[in-house]
mmCIF file of C-alpha atoms in Angstrom:
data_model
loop_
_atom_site.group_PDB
_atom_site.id
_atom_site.type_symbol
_atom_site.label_atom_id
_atom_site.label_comp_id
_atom_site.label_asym_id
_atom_site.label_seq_id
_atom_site.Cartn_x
_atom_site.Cartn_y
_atom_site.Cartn_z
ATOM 1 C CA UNK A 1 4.379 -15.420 28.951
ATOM 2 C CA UNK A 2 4.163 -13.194 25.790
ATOM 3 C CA UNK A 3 0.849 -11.773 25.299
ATOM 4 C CA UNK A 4 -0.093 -12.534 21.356
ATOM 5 C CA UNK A 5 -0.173 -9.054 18.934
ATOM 6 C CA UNK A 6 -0.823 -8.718 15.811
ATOM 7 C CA UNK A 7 0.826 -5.329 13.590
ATOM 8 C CA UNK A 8 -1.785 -3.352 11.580
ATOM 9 C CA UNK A 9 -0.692 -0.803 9.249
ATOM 10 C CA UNK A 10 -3.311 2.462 10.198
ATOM 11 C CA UNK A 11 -3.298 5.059 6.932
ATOM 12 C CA UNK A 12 -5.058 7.893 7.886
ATOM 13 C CA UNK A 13 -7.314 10.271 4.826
ATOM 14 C CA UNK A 14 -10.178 11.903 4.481
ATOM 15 C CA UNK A 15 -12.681 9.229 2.922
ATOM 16 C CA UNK A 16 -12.041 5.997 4.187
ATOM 17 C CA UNK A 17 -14.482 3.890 2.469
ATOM 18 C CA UNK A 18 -12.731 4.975 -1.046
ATOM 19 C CA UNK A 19 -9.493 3.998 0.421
ATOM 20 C CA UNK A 20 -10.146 1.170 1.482
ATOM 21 C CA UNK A 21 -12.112 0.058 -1.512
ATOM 22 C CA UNK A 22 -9.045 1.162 -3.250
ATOM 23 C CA UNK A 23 -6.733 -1.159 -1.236
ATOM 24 C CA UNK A 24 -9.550 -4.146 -0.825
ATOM 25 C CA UNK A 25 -9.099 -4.157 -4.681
ATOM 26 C CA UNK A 26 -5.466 -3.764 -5.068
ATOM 27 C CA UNK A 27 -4.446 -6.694 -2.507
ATOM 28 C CA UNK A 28 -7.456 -8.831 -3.551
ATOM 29 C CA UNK A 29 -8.860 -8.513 0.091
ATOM 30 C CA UNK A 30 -12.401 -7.753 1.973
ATOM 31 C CA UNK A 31 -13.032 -4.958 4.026
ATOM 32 C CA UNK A 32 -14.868 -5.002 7.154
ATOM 33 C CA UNK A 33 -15.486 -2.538 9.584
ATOM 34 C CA UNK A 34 -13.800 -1.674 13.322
ATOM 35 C CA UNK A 35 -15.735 -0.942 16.413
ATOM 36 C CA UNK A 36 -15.237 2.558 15.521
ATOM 37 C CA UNK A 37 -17.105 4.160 12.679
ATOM 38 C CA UNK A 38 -14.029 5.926 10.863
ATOM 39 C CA UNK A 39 -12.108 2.633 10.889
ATOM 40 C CA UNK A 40 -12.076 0.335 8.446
ATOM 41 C CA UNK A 41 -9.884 -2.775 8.565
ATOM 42 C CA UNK A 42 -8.800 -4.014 5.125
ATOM 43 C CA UNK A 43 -7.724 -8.268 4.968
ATOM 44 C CA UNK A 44 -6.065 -10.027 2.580
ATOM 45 C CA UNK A 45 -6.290 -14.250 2.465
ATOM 46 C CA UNK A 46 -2.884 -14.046 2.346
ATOM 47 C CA UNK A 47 -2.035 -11.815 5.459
ATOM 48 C CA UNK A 48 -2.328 -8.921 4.648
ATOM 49 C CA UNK A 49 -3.890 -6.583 6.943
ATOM 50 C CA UNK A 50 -4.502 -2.689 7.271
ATOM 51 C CA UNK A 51 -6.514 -0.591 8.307
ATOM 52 C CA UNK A 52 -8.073 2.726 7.180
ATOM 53 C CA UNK A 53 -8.505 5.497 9.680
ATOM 54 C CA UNK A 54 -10.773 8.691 9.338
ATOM 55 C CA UNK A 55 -8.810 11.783 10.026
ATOM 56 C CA UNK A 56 -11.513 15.073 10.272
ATOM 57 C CA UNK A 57 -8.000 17.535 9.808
ATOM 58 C CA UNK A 58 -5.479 15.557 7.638
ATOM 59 C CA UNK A 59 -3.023 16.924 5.959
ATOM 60 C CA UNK A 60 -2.059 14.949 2.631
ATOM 61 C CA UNK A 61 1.607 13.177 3.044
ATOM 62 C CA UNK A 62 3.888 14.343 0.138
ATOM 63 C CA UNK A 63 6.781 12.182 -1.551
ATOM 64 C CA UNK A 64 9.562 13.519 -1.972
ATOM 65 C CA UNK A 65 9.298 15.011 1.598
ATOM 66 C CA UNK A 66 11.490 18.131 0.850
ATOM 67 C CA UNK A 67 14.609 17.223 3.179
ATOM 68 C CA UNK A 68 14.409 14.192 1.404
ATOM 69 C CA UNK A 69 13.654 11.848 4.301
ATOM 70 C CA UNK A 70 12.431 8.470 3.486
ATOM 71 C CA UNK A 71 8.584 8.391 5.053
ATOM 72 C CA UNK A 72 6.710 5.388 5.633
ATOM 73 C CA UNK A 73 4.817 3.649 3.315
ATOM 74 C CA UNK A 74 3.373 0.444 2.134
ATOM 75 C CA UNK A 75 6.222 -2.285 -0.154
ATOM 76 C CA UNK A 76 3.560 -4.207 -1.631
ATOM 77 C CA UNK A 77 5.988 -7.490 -3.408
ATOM 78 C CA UNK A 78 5.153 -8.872 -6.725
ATOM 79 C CA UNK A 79 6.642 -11.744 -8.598
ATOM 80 C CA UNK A 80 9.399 -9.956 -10.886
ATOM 81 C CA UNK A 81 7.317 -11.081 -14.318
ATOM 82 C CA UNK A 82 4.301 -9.568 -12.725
ATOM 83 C CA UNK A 83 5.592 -6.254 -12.206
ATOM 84 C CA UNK A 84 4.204 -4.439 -15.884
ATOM 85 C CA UNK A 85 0.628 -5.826 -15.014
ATOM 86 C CA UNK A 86 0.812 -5.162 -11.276
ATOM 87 C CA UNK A 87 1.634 -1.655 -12.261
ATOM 88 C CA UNK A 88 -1.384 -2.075 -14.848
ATOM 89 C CA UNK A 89 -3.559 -3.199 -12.386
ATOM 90 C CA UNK A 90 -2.244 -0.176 -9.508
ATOM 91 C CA UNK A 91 -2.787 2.793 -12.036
ATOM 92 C CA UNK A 92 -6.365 1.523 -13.570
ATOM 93 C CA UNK A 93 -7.464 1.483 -10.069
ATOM 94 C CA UNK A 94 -6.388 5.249 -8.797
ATOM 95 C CA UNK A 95 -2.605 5.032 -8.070
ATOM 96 C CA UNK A 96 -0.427 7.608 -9.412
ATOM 97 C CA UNK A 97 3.202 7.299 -10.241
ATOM 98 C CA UNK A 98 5.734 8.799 -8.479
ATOM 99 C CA UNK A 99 8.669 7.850 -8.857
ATOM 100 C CA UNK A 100 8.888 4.957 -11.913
ATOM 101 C CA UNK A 101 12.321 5.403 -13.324
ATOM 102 C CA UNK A 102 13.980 2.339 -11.923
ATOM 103 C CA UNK A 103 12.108 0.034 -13.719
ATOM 104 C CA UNK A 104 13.572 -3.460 -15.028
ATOM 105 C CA UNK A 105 16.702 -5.480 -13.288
ATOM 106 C CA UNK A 106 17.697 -6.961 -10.087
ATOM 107 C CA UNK A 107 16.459 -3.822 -8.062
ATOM 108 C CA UNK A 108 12.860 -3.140 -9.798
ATOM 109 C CA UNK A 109 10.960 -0.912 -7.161
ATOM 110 C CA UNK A 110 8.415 1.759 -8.182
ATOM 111 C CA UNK A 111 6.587 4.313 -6.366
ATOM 112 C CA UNK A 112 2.983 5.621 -6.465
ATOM 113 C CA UNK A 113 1.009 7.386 -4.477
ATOM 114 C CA UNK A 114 -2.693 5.829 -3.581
ATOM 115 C CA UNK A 115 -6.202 8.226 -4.034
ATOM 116 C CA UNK A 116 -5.357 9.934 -0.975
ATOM 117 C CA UNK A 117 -1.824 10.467 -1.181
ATOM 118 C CA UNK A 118 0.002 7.993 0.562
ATOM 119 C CA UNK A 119 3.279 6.257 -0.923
ATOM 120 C CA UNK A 120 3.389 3.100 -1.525
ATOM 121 C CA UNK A 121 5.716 0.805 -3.859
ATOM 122 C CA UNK A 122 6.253 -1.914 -5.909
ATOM 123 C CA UNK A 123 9.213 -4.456 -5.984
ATOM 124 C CA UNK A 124 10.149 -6.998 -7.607
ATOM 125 C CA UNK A 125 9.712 -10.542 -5.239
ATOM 126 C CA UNK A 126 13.471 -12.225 -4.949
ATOM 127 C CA UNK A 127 12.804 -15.810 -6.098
ATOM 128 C CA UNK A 128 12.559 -18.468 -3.119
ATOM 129 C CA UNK A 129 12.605 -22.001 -4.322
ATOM 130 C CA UNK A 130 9.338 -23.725 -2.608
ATOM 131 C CA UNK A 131 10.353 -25.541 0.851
#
């Protein structure tokens, strides 16, 4: 028998209850809080779940890491026509822009970096006709 999991994204900063206001409001979502006091769990009605962690010695993540590794980060998918007011929506709330130059067409991804200086991206949802 499999034992049932469930995946939760941790992002670790230095003031979690700002980052995970920050996310609550991006992804429409609640937060609540873990059994532990620097974790805050961050759900979404429609699945989403994360969770923000308390680190006491973080150090920031950067984007472009200077090999030019890809690093892990949040693909947060948007209906294409949505994308200008998602972005809209991302910046008014603390996101900056990383990496925006591939905006428009098939392959419409954009990076940003949240208040505490994780990546994260936009892309543009590939239509699925409604089963």
């Amino acid at each position: 028998m499999t034992v049932a999991k469930t995946s939760v994204l941790v992002l670790d900063c230095a003031e979690p209850e700002a980052l995970a206001e920050f996310y609550a409001n991006l992804l429409d979502a609640r937060t609540q809080p873990g059994a532990d006091p620097d974790f805050i769990e961050v759900v979404g009605l429609d699945g989403a779940h994360l969770a923000i962690r308390k680190d006491h010695g973080l150090a920031p993540p950067s984007w472009p890491r200077p090999d030019d590794s890809q690093q892990a980060h949040l693909r947060l998918l948007v209906a294409r026509d949505d994308m200008d007011e998602a972005e809209r929506e991302a910046i008014a709330l603390g996101a900056r822009p990383l990496d925006t130059k591939d905006n428009g067409g098939p392959g419409d991804v954009r990076i940003y970096s949240d208040p505490a200086g994780h990546p994260f991206s936009l892309a543009a949802r590939r239509h699925r006709p409604d089963c």
